[in-house]
Short mmCIF file of C-alpha atoms in Angstrom, two decimals:
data_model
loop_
_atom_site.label_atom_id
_atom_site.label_comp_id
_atom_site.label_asym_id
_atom_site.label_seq_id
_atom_site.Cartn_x
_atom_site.Cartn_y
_atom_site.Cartn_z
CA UNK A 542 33.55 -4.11 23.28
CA UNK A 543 31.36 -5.05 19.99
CA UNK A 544 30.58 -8.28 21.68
CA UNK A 545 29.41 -6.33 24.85
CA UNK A 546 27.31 -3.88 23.43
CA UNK A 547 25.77 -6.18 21.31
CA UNK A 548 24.61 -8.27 23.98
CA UNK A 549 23.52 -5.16 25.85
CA UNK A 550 21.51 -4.28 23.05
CA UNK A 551 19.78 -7.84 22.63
CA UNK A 552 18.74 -8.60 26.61
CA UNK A 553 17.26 -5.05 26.70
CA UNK A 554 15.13 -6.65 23.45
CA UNK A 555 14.67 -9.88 25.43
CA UNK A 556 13.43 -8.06 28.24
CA UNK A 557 10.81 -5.63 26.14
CA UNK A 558 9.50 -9.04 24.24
CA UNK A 559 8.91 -10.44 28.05
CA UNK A 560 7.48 -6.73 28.93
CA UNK A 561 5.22 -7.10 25.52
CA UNK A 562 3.94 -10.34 26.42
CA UNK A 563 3.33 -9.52 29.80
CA UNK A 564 1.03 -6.60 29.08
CA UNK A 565 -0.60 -8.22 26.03
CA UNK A 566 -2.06 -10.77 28.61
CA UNK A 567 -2.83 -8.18 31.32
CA UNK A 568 -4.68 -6.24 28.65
CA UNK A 569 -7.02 -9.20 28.29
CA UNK A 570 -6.66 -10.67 31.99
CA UNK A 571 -7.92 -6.62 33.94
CA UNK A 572 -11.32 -6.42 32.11
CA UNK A 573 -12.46 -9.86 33.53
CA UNK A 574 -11.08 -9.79 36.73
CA UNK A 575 -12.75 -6.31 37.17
CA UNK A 576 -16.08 -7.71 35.77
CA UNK A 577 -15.41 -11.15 36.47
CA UNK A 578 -18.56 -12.82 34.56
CA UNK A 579 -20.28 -10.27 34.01
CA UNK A 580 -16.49 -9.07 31.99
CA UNK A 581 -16.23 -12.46 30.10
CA UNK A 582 -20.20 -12.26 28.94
CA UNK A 583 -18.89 -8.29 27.67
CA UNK A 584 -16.37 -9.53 25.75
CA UNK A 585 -18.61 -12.61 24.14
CA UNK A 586 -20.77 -9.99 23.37
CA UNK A 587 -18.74 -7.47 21.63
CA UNK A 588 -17.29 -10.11 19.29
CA UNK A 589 -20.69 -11.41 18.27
CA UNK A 590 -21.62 -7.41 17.74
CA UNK A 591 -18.74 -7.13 15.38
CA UNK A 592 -19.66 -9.90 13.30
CA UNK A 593 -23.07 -8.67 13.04
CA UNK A 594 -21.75 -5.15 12.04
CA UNK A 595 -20.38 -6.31 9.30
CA UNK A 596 -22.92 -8.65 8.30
CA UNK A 597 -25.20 -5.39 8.36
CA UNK A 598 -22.69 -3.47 6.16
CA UNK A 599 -23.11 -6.32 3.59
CA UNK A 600 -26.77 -6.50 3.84
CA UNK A 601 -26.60 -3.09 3.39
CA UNK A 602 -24.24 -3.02 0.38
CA UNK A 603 -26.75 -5.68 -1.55
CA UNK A 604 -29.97 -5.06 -0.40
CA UNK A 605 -32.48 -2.14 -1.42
CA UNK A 606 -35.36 -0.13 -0.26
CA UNK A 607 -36.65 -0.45 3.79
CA UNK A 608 -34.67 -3.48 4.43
CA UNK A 609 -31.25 -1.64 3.53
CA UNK A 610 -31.73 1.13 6.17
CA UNK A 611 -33.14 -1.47 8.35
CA UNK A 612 -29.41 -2.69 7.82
CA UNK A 613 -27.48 0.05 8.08
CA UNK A 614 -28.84 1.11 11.34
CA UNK A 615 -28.15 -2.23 12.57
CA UNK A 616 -24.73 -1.34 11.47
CA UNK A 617 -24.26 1.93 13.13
CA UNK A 618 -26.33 1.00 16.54
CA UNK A 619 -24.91 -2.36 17.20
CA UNK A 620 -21.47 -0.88 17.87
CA UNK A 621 -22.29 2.04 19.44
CA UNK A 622 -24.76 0.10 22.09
CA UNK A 623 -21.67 -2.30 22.92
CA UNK A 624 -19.38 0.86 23.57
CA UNK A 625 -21.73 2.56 25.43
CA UNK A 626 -22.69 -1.06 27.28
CA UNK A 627 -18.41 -0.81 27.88
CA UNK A 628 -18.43 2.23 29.27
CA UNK A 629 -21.18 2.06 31.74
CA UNK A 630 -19.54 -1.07 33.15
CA UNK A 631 -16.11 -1.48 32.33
CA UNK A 632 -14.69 1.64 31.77
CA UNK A 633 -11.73 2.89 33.76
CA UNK A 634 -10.20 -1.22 33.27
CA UNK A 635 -11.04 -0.90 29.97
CA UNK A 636 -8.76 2.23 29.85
CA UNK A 637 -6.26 0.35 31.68
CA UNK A 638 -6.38 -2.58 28.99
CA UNK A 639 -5.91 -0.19 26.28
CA UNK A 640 -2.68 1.63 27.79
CA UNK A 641 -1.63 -1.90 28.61
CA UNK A 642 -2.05 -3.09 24.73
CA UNK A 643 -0.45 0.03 23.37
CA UNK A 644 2.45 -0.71 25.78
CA UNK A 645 2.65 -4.11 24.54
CA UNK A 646 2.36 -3.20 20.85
CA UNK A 647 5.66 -0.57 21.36
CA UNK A 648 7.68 -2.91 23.72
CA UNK A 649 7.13 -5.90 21.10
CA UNK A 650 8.16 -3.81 17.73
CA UNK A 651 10.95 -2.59 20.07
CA UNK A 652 11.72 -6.32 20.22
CA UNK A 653 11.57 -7.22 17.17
CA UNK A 654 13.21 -4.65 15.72
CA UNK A 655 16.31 -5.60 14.13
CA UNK A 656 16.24 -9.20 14.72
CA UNK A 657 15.29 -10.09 11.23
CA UNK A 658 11.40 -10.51 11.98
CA UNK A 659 10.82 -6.84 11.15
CA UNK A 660 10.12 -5.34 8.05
CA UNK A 661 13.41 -3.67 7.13
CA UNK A 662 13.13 -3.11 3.36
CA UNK A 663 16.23 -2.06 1.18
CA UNK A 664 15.64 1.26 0.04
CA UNK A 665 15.99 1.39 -4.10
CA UNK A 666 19.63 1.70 -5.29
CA UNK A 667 20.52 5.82 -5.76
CA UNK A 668 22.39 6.53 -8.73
CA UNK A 669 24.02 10.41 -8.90
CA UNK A 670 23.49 11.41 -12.17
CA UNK A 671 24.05 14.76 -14.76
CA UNK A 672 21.39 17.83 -15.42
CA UNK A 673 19.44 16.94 -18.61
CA UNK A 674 20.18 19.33 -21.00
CA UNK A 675 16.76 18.94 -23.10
CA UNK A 676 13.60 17.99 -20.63
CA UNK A 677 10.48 17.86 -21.84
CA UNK A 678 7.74 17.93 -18.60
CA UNK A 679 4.04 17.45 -19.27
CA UNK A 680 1.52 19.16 -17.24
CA UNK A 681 -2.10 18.64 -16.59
CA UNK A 682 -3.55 22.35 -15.17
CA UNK A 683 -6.57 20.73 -13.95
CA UNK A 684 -4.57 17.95 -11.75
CA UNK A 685 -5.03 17.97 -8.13
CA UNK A 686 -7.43 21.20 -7.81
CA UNK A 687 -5.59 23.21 -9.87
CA UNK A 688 -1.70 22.75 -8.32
CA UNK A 689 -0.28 23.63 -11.76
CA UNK A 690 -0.86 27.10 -11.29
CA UNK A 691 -0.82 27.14 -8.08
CA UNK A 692 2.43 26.04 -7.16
CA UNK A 693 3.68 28.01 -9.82
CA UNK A 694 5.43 24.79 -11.73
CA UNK A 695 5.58 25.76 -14.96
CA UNK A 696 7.47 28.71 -14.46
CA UNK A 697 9.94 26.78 -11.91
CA UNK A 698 10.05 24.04 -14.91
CA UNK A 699 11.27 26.80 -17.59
CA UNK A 700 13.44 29.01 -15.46
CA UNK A 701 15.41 25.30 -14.81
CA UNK A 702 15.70 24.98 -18.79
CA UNK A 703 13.21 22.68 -19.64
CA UNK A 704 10.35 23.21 -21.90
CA UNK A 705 6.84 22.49 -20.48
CA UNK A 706 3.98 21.02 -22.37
CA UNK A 707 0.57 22.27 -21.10
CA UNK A 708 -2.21 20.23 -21.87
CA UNK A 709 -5.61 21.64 -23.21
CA UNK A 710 -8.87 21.41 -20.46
CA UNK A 711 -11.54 21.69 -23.14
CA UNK A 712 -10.48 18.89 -25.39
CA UNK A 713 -9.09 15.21 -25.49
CA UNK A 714 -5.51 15.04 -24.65
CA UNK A 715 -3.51 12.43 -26.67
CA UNK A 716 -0.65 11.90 -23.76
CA UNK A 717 1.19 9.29 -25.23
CA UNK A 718 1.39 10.84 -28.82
CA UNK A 719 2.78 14.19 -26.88
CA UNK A 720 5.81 12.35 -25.04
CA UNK A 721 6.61 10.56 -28.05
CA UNK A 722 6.68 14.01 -30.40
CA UNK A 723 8.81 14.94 -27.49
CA UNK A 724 10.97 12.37 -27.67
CA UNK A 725 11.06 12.58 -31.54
CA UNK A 726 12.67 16.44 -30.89
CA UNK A 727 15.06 15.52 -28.82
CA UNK A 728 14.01 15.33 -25.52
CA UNK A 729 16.75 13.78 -22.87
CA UNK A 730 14.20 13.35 -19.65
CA UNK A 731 10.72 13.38 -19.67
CA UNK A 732 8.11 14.36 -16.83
CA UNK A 733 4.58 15.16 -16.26
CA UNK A 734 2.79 17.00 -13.37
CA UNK A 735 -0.23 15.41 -12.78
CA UNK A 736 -2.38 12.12 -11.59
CA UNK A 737 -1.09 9.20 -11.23
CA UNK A 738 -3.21 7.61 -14.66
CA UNK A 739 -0.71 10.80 -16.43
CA UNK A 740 1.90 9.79 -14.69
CA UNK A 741 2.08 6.13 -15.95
CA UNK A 742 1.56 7.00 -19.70
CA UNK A 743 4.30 9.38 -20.30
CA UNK A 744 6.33 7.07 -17.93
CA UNK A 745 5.68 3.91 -20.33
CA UNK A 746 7.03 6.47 -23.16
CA UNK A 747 10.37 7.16 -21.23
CA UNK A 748 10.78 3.46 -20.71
CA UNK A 749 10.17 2.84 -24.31
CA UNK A 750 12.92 4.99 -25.28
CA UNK A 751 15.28 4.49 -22.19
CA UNK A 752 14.86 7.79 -20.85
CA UNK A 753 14.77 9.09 -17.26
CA UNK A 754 11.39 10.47 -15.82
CA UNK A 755 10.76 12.70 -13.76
CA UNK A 756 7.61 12.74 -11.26
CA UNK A 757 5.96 16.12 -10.15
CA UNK A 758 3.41 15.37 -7.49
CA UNK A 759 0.46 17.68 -8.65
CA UNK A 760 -2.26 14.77 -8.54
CA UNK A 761 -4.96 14.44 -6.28
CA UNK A 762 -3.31 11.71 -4.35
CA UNK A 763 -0.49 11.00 -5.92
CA UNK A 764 0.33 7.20 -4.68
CA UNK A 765 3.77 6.67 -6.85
CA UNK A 766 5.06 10.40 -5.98
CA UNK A 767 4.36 8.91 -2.19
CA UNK A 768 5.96 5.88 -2.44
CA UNK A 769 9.11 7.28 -4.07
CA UNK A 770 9.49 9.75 -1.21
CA UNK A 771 8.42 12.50 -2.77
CA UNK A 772 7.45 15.43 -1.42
CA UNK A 773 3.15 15.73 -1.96
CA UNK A 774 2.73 18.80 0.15
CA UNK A 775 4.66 21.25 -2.17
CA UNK A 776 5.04 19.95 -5.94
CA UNK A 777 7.56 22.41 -6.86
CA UNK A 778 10.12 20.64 -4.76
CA UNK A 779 10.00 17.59 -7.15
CA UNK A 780 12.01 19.85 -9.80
CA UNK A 781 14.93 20.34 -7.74
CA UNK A 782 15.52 16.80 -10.00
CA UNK A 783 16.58 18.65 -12.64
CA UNK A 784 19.60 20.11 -11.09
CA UNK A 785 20.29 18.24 -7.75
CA UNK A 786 18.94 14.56 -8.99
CA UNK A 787 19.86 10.73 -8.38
CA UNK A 788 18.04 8.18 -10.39
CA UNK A 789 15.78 5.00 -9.13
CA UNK A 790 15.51 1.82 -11.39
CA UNK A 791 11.64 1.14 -10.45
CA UNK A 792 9.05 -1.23 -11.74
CA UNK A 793 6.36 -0.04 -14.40
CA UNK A 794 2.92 -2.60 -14.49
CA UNK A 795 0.88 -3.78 -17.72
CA UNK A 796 -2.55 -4.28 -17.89
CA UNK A 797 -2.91 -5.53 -21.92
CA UNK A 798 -1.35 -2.79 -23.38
CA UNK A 799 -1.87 -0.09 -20.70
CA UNK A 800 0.57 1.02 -18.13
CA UNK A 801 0.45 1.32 -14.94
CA UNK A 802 2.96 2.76 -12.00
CA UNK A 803 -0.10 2.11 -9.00
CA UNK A 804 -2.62 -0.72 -9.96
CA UNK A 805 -5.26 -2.03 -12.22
CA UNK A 806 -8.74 -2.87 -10.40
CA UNK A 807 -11.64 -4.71 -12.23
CA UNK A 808 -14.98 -6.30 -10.29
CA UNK A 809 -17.51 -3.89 -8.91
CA UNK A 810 -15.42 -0.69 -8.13
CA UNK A 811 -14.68 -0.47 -11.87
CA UNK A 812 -17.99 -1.17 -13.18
CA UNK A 813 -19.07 1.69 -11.04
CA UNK A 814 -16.45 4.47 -12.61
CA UNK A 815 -17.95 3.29 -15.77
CA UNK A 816 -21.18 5.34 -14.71
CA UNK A 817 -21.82 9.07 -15.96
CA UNK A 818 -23.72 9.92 -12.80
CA UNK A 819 -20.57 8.32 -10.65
CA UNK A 820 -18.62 12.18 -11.29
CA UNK A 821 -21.67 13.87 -9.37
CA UNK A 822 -22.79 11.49 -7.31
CA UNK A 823 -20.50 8.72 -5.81
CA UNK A 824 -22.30 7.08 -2.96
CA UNK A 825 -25.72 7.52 -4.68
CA UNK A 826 -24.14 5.69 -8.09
CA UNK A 827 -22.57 3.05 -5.86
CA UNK A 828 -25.43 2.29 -3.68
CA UNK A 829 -27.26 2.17 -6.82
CA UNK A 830 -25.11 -0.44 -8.25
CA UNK A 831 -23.74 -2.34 -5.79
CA UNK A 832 -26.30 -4.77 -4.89
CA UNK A 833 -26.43 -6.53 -8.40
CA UNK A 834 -22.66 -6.21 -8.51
CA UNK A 835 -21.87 -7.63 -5.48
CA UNK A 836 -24.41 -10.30 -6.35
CA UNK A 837 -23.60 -11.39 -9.32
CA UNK A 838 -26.70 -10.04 -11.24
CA UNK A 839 -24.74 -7.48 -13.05
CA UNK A 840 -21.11 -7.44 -14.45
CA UNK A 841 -19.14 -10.12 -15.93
CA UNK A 842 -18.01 -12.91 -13.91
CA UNK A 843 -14.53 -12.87 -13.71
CA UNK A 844 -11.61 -15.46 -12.97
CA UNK A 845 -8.27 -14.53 -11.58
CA UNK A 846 -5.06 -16.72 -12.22
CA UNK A 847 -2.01 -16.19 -11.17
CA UNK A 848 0.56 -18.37 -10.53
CA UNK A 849 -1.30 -21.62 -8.96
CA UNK A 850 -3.77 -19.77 -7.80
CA UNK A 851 -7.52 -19.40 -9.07
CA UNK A 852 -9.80 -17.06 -8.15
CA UNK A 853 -13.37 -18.09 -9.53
CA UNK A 854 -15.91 -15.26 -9.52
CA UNK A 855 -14.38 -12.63 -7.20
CA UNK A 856 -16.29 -9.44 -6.47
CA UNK A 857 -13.14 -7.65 -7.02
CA UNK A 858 -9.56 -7.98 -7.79
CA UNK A 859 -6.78 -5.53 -7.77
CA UNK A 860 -3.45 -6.05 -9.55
CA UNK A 861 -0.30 -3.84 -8.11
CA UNK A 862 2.72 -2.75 -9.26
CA UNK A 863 4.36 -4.31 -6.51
CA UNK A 864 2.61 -5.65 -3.63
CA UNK A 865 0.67 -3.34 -1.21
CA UNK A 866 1.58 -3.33 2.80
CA UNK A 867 -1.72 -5.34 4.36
CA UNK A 868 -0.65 -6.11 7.92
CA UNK A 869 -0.03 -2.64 9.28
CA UNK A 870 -3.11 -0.72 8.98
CA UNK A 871 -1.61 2.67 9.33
CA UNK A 872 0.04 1.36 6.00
CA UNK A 873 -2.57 0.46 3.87
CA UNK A 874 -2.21 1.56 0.23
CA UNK A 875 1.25 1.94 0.77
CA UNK A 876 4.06 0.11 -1.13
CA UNK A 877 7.15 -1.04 0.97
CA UNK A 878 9.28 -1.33 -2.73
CA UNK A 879 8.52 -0.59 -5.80
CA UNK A 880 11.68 -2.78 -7.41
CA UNK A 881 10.95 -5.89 -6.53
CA UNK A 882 9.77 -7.53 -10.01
CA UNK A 883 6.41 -8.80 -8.90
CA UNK A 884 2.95 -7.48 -8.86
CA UNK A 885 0.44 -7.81 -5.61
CA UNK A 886 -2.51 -9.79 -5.94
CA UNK A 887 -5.59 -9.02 -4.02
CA UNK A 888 -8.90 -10.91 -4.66
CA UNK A 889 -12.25 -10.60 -2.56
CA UNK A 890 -15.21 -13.10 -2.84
CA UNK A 891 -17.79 -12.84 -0.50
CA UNK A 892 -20.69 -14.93 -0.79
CA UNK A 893 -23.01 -13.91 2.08
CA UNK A 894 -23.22 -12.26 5.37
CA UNK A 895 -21.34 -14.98 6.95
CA UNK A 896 -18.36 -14.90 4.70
CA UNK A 897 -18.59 -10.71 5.03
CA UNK A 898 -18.12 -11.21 9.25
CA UNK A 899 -15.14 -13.78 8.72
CA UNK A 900 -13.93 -11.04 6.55
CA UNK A 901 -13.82 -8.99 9.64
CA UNK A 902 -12.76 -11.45 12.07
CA UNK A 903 -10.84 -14.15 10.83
CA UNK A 904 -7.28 -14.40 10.86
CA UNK A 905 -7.20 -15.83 8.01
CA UNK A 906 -10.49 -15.27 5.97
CA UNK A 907 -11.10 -17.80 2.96
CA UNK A 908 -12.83 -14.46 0.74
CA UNK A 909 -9.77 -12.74 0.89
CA UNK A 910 -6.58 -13.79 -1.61
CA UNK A 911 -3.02 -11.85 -1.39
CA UNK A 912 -0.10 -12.85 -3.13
CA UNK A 913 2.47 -11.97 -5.66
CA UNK A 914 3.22 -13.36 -8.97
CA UNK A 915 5.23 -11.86 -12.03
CA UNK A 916 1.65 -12.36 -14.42
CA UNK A 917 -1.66 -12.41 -14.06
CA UNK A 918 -4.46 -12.74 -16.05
CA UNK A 919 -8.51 -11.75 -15.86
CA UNK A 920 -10.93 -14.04 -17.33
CA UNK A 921 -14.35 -12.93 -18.11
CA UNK A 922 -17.96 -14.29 -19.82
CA UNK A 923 -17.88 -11.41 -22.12
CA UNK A 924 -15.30 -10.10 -24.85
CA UNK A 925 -14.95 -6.52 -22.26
CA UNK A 926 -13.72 -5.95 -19.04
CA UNK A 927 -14.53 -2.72 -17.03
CA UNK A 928 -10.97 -1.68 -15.00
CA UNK A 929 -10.13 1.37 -13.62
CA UNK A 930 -6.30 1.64 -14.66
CA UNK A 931 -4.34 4.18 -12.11
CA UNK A 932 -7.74 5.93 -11.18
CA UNK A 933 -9.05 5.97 -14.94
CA UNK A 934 -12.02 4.11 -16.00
CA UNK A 935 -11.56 1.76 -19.09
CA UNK A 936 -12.54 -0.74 -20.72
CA UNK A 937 -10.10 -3.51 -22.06
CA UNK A 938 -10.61 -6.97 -23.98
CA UNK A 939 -11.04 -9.99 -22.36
CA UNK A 940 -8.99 -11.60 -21.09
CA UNK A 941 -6.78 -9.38 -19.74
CA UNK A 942 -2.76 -10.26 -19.25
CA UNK A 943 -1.47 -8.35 -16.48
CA UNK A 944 2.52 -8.44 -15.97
CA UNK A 945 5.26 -6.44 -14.64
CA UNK A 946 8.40 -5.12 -16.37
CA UNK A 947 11.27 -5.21 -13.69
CA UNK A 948 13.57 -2.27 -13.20
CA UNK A 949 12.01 -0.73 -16.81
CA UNK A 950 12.15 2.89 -15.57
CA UNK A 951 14.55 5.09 -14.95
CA UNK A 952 13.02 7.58 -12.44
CA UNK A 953 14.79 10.76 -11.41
CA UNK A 954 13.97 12.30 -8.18
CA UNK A 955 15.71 14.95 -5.84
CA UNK A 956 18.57 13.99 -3.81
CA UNK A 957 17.13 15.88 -0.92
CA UNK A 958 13.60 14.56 -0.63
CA UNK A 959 11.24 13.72 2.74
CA UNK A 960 11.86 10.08 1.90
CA UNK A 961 9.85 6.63 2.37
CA UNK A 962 8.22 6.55 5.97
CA UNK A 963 9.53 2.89 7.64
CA UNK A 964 7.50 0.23 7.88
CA UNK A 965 7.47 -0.92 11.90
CA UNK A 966 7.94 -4.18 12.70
CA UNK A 967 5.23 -6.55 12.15
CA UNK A 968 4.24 -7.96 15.35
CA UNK A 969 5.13 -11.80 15.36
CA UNK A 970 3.51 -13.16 18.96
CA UNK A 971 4.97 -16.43 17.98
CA UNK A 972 8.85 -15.23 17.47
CA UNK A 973 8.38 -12.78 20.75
CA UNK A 974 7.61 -15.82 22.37
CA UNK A 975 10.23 -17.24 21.37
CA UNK A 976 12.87 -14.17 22.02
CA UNK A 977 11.57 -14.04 25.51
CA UNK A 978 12.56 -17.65 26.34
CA UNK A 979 15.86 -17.08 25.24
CA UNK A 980 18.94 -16.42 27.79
CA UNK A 981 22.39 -15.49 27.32
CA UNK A 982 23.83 -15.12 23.85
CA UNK A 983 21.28 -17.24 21.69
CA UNK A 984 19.39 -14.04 22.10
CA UNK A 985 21.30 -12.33 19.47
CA UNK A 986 21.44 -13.11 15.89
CA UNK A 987 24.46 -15.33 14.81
CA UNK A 988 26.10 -13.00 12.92
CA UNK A 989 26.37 -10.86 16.01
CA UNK A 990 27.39 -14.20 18.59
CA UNK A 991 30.98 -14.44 19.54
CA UNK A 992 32.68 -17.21 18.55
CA UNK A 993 33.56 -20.45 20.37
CA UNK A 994 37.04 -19.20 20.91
CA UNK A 995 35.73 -15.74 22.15
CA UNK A 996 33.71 -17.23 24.89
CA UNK A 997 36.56 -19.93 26.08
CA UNK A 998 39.04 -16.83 26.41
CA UNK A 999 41.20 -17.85 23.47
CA UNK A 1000 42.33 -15.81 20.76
CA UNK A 1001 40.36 -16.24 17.77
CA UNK A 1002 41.44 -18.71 14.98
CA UNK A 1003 43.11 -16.90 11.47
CA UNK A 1004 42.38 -18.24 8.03
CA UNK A 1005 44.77 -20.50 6.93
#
């Protein structure tokens, strides 16, 4: 009967890879039969628009005065013209191809789904655990608009038994020297309500001393509460931890001597932060900057290593703990794992206009670098770096050694929590191609094929 269903289950995926293949090349094949040349010309001319979008948005990013709005309306006009040239023409096939491709996109994830192509992460290891009897939680009543307060945490926090540390809005906060005066008291768990820069500092304290911490998503975005499952909507939920808890063994990121739980950036985006005006104005600073930035004018001029890999004068270069989710763009800035023992590398160099288009359209563009490595390091012509460490803006000494501590905290979260979304598959043309040639049983995976004796109708052989 396992044999059976099995098969059942993989020639209904054999049959949505042919279904997603099929509609993948009807999406392309009903615009130019409708239009016929007119249709293929269309198409020619919306990719060339798209490559001179974005070679407008990079003008516009590095150039100044007339010739900058000259470029950005270029960049907003462009596109809308080719829609608009779409609709007039093209539009109810055009409608057509687009139910055709989303059809295609759900039959081939359906396909791919559990046949080992798929993203199908293991979830981090869930340990059950006992109350703490002495937690310590740090909270930042300015965090996230105010959620402190709002949500009513620190009165949750003390009618659980734990003693809450508020810190003070009109002066300097030492957050480090707190959790380790905690710690110094007696303090079994430690936790802070707050961003995600908060966060990783009293986090790097509880590794230190090999103490559990606990997370309270009261941040503005709160990036590591979201890729631990945590619940971001309602903070308060995050201390159910300190009665109903499991624990995580996560990851915990280095940049020099600073810790990070989300990433480390340096290039233009942190030179940026570094600006006063940047708090009151952000798109006036950055337009401001950004064309000697991205030029090279201004800023150091950094090198990336890591691994085998060089990165010579990138524009930017961000350094995760853990690698970020880049092929699903519903997923970006999302972490499938965060206990995998490497950190994500992403570098960008673009040079020109021409290298900001490939950017766009090129499978593979030669600007952009992604990879993983266990250390990294950022070179620089000058004895400072700018970086903006978990959303604060610093500045470190050159060079910097970025590197990740595997499985260094001990992170306690709720056992009832909304969870880590999954990742869908990603779609692999070349392996549904493959799946949809395939008859019979060499469909299914091999641990799921029936033996040799199975299909000749003999009983199966016993270990001797």
């Amino acid at each position: 009967m396992a044999v059976d269903l099995s098969r059942r289950a993989f020639r209904a995926q054999r049959w949505a890879a042919r279904a997603a293949l099929a509609a993948a090349t009807s999406a392309v094949l009903v615009p130019l039969i409708d239009g016929g040349l007119t249709g293929l010309l269309l198409l020619v001319c919306g990719a060339a628009a798209l490559a001179l979008s974005a070679a407008a948005v990079w003008w516009t990013l590095t150039l100044r005065g007339p010739l900058r709005w000259l470029a950005a309306l270029v960049a907003v006009c462009v596109p809308a013209a080719v829609v608009a040239l779409f609709a007039v023409t093209l539009f109810w096939s055009l409608l057509v191809s687009l139910a055709l491709w989303g059809l295609a996109v759900w039959s081939g994830r359906y396909a791919l789904r559990g046949t080992g192509s798929g993203r199908q992460p293991r979830r981090e290891r869930e340990r059950r655990v006992p109350p703490p009897r002495r937690p310590v939680l740090i909270m930042n009543p300015r965090s996230g608009g105010g959620k402190v307060d709002r949500f009513g945490l620190r009165e949750k926090a003390e009618r659980l038994g734990a003693r809450v540390v508020l810190l003070d809005p009109d002066r300097h906060n030492d957050v480090t020297a707190l959790a380790r005066e905690a710690v110094a008291d007696g303090a079994d768990l430690l936790g802070a309500a707050g961003g995600d820069g908060t966060q990783a500092l009293v986090a790097a304290v509880a590794a230190e001393h090999g103490l559990p911490f606990l997370v309270i998503s009261a941040g503005t975005r709160n990036h590591f509460a979201l890729d631990l499952g945590l619940d971001r909507d309602d903070p308060a939920t995050c201390l159910d931890a300190l009665t109903d808890g499991v624990e995580l063994r996560v990851d915990l990121g280095f940049a020099g001597d600073r810790p990070f739980v989300n990433n480390a950036s340096f290039g233009a985006y942190a030179a940026i932060v570094q600006s006063p005006a940047y708090r009151d104005d952000k798109i006036g600073t950055s337009l401001e900057l950004l064309p000697d930035l991205l030029t090279g004018q201004q800023g150091p001029r950094l090198v990336a290593r890591a691994g085998d890999t060089t990165i010579t004068a990138p524009q930017a270069v961000l350094i995760s703990n853990n690698p970020y989710r880049t092929d699903d763009p519903f997923g970006l800035g999302r972490r499938d794992r965060i206990d995998t023992g490497v950190l994500g590398v992403l570098g960008v160099k673009v040079e020109g206009a021409v290298d900001a288009a490939a950017l766009l359209l090129g499978p593979e563009p030669s600007g952009l670098t992604i990879l993983t490595a266990r250390e990294a390091v950022i070179e620089a012509d000058r004895d400072e770096i700018e970086a903006g460490v978990d959303g604060e803006a610093l500045v470190l000494p050159a060079p910097v050694h970025c590197r990740i501590a595997p499985g260094a905290l001990r992170v306690r979260v709720p056992r009832k929590r909304p969870g880590v979304a999954q990742a869908p598959p990603r779609l692999d043309w070349r392996r549904l191609r493959k799946l949809a040639a395939t008859v019979g049983r060499t469909a299914a995976p091999r641990r799921f094929r029936p033996s040799a004796e199975a299909t000749a109708g003999l009983p199966p052989q016993l270990p001797r």
